[in-house]
Coordinates of C-alpha atoms and ligand atoms in Angstrom, one line a residue:
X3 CA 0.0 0.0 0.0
X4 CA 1.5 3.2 -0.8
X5 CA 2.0 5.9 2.2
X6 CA -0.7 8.5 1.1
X7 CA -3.6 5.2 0.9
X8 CA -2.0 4.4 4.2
X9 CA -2.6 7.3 6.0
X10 CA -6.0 7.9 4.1
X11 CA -7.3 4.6 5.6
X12 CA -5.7 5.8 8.9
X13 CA -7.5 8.8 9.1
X14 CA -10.9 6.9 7.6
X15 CA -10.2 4.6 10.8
X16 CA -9.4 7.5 13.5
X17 CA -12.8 9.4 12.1
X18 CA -15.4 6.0 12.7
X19 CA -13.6 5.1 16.0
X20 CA -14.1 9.1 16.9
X21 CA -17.8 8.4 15.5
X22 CA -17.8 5.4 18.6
X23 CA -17.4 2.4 15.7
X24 CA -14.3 1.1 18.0
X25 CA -16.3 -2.9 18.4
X26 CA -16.7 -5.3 15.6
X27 CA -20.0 -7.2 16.2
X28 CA -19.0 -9.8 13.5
X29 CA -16.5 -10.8 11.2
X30 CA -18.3 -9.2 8.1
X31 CA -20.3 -6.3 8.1
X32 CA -24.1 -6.9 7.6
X33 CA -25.9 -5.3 5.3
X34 CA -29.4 -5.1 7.3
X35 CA -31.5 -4.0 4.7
X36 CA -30.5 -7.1 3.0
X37 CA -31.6 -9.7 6.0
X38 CA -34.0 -12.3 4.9
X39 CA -37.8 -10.8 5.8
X40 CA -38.5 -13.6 8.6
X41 CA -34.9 -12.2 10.3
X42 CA -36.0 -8.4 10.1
X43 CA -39.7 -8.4 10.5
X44 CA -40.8 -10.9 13.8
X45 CA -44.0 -12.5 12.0
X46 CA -47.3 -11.0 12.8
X47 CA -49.1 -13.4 15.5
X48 CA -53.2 -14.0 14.8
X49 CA -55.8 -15.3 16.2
X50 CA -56.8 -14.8 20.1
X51 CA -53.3 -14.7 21.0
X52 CA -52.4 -11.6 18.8
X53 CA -54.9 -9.1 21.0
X54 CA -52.8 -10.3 24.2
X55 CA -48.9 -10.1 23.0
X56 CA -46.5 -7.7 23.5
X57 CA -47.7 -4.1 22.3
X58 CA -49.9 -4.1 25.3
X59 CA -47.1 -5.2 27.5
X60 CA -45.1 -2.5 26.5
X61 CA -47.0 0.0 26.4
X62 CA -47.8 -0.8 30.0
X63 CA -44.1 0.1 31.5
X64 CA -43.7 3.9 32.2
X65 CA -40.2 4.3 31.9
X66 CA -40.3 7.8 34.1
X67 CA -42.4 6.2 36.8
X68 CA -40.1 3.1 37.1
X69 CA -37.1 5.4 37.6
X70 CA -38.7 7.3 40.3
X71 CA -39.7 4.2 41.8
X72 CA -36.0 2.8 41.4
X73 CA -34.3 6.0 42.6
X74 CA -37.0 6.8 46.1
X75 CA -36.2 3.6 47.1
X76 CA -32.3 4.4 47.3
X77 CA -30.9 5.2 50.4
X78 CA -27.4 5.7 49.9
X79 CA -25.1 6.3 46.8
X80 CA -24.2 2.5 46.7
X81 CA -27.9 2.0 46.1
X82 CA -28.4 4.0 44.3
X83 CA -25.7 3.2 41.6
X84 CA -26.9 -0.6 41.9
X85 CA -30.5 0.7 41.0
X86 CA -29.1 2.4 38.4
X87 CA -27.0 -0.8 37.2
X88 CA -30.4 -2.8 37.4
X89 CA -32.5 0.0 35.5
X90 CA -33.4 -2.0 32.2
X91 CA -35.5 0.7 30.6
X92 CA -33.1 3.1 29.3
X93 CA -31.6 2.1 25.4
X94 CA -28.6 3.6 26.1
X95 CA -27.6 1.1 28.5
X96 CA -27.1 -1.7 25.3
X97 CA -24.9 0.2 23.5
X98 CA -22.6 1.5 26.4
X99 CA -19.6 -0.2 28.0
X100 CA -20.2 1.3 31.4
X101 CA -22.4 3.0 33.6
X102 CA -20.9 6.1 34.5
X103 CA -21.8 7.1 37.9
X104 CA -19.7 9.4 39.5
X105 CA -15.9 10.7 40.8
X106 CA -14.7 12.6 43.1
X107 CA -15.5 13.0 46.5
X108 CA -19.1 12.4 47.7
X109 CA -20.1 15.0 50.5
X110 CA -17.8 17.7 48.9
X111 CA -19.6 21.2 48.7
X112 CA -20.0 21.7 45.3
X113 CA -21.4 19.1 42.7
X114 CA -21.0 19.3 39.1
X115 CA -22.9 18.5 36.8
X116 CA -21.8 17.2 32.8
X117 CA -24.4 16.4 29.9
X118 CA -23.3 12.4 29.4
X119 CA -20.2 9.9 29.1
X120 CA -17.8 10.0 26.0
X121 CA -15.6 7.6 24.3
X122 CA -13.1 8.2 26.9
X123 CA -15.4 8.1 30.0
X124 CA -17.2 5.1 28.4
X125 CA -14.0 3.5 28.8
X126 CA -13.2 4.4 31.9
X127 CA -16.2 4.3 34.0
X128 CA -15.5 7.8 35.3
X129 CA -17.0 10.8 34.1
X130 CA -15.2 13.9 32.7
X131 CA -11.5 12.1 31.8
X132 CA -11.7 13.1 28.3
X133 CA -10.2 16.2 26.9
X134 CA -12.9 17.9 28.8
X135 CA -12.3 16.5 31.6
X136 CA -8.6 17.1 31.8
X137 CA -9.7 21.1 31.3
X138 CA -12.4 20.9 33.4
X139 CA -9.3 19.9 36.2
X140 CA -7.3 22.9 35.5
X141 CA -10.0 25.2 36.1
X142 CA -10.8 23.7 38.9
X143 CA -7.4 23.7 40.4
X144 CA -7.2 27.2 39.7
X145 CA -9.7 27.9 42.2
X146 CA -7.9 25.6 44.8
X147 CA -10.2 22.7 44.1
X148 CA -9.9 19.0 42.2
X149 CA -11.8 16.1 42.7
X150 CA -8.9 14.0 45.0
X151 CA -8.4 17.0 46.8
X152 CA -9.5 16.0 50.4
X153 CA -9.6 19.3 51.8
X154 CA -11.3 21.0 48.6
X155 CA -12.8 18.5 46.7
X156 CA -16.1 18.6 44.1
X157 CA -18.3 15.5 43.5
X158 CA -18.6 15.2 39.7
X159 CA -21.4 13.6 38.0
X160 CA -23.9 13.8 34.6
X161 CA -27.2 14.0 33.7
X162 CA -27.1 10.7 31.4
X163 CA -25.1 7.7 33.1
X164 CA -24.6 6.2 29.8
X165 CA -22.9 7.4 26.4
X166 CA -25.3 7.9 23.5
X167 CA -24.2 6.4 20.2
X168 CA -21.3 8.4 18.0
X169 CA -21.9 11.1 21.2
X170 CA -24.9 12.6 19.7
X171 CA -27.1 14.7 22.2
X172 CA -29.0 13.0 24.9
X173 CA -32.9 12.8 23.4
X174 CA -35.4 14.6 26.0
X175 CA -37.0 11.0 26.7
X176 CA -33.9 10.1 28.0
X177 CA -33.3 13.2 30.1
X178 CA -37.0 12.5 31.4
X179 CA -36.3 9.0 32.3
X180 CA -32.9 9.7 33.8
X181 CA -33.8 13.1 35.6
X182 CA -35.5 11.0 38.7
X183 CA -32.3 9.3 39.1
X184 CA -29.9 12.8 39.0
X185 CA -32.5 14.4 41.2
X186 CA -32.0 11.2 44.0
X187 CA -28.1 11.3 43.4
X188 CA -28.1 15.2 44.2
X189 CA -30.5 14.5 47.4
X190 CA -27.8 11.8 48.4
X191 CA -24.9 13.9 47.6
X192 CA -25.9 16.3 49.4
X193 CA -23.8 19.4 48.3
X194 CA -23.8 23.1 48.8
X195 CA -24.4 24.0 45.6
X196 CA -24.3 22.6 41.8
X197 CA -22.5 23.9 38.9
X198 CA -24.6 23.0 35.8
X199 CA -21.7 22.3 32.6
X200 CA -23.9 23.2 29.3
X201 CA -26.9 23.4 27.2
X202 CA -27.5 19.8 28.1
X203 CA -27.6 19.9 31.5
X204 CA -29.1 23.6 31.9
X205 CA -32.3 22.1 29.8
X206 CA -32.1 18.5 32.3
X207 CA -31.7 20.6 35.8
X208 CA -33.8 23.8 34.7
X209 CA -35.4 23.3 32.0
X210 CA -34.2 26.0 30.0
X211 CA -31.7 26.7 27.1
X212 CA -29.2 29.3 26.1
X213 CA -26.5 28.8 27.9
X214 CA -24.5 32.2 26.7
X215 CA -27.8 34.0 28.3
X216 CA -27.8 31.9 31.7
X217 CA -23.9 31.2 32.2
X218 CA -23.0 33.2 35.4
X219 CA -26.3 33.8 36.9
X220 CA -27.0 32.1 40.0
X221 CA -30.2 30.3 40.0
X222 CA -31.9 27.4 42.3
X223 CA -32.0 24.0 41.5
X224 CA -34.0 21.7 43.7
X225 CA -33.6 24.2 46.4
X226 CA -29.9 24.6 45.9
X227 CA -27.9 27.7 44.3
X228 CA -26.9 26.8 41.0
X229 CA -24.3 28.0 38.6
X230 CA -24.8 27.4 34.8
X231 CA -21.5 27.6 33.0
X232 CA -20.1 27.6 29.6
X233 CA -19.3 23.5 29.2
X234 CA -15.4 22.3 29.0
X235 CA -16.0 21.1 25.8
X236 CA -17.4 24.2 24.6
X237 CA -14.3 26.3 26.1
X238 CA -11.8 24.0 23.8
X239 CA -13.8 25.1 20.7
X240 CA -14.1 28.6 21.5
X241 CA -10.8 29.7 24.0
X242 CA -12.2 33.1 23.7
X243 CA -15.3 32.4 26.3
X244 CA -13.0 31.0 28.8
X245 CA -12.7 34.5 29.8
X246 CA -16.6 34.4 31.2
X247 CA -15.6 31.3 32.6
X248 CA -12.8 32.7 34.6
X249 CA -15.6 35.2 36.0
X250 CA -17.5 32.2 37.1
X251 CA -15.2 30.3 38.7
X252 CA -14.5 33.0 40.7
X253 CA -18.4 33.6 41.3
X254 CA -18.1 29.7 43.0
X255 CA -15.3 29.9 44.5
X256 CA -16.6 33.2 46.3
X257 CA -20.1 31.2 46.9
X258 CA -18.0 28.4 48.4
X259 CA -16.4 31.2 51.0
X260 CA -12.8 30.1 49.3
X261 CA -10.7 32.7 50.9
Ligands
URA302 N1 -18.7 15.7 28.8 C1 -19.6 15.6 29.8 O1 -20.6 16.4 29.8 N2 -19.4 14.6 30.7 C2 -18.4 13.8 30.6 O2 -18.3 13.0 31.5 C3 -17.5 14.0 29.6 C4 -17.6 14.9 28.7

């Protein structure tokens, strides 16, 4: 193969694994508009049996109200990780590697709060240990904290435990469905205030968007203060808004009484 196909097929390889493609399933690839009829379509049942199969049993399973359910019932962070684990209703949960629950230090006075696991923290099992992550670390060191820091720590967390395919946004079903859960681990947590990271999490925590209009502007968030801020990831595409950012971390760090 000649060097400039060589590096084309590189970069062809670097771009699907960046779009999540990084397990083969099979051997071959399968064409699935090409599978036999009784493999994609399960056959249509009739008679008396038909009424009672499984479009009624379906429908019958609210998603939200089983994660409410799940998450009340948890009395401590283990539990509530292990109903999380055990929470079958979520999609996202099939495609993932991990569940992504939390790092840092539970109990510290600030929680943050991310948008959803990437390749990275797919991998890991930890959230924020991407790119974003390692940012989201210097900012937070310079404003004393990081998240082994015993006497100044955070508690980091997201709104979706699970990555969504290729990283595409979280869909607001999923939000919904996970919300109960993020509202339990917050109760559990119990911090001093939140820092909401993006768009993402600004629509899942206050149901609102615009996060150049809300970054900075102290709001509550199940009867906490809460901080919206511009996200990590958004700050390595656009350095330039790193400057509000500096202005907010200095707004927590002030909230936290951070000499
Ligand atoms: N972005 C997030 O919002 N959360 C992560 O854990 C990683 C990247």
């Amino acid at each position: 193969m000649e060097s400039s196909q060589f590096h084309t097929a590189l970069a062809l390889l670097d771009w699907q694994v960046e779009l999540g493609a990084t397990e083969a399933i099979c051997d071959a690839p399968v064409n699935c508009y090409e599978l036999p009829d009784t493999l994609a379509k399960p056959k249509a049942a009739t008679g008396p049996q038909a009424v009672s199969q499984a479009p009624k049993a379906a429908a019958e399973v609210d998603p939200v109200a089983e994660a409410k359910r799940a998450a009340a019932a948890a009395q401590d962070l283990d539990a509530l990780r292990d109903a999380l684990a055990g929470f079958e209703h979520c999609a996202l949960k099939r495609g993932a590697r991990s569940l992504v629950f939390s790092d840092g230090i539970a109990g510290a006075p600030v929680m943050i709060i991310g948008e959803a696991p990437g390749r990275d923290e797919d991998r890991e099992g930890r959230p924020f240990v991407g790119r974003a992550g390692q940012l989201l670390d210097k900012m937070l060191a310079a404003i004393g904290r990081g998240r082994t820091d015993e006497n100044a720590p955070v508690y980091i967390t997201n709104v979706l435990p699970w990555r969504p395919p290729q990283n595409r946004d979280p869909q607001p079903d999923e939000i919904a469905m996970m919300r109960p859960f993020l509202e339990r681990h917050i109760a559990l947590a119990k911090p001093q205030a939140l820092v909401i990271m993006g768009n993402i999490s600004a629509q899942a925590l206050l149901g609102k968007r615009g996060i150049t209009r809300l970054r900075g502007n102290w709001t509550d968030c199940f009867g906490l203060p809460a901080l919206p801020m511009f996200h990590p990831a958004y700050l390595l595409r656009q350095p330039a808004a790193k400057r509000e950012a500096w202005a907010d971390l200095l707004s927590l760090k002030a909230r936290l009484g951070d000499g």
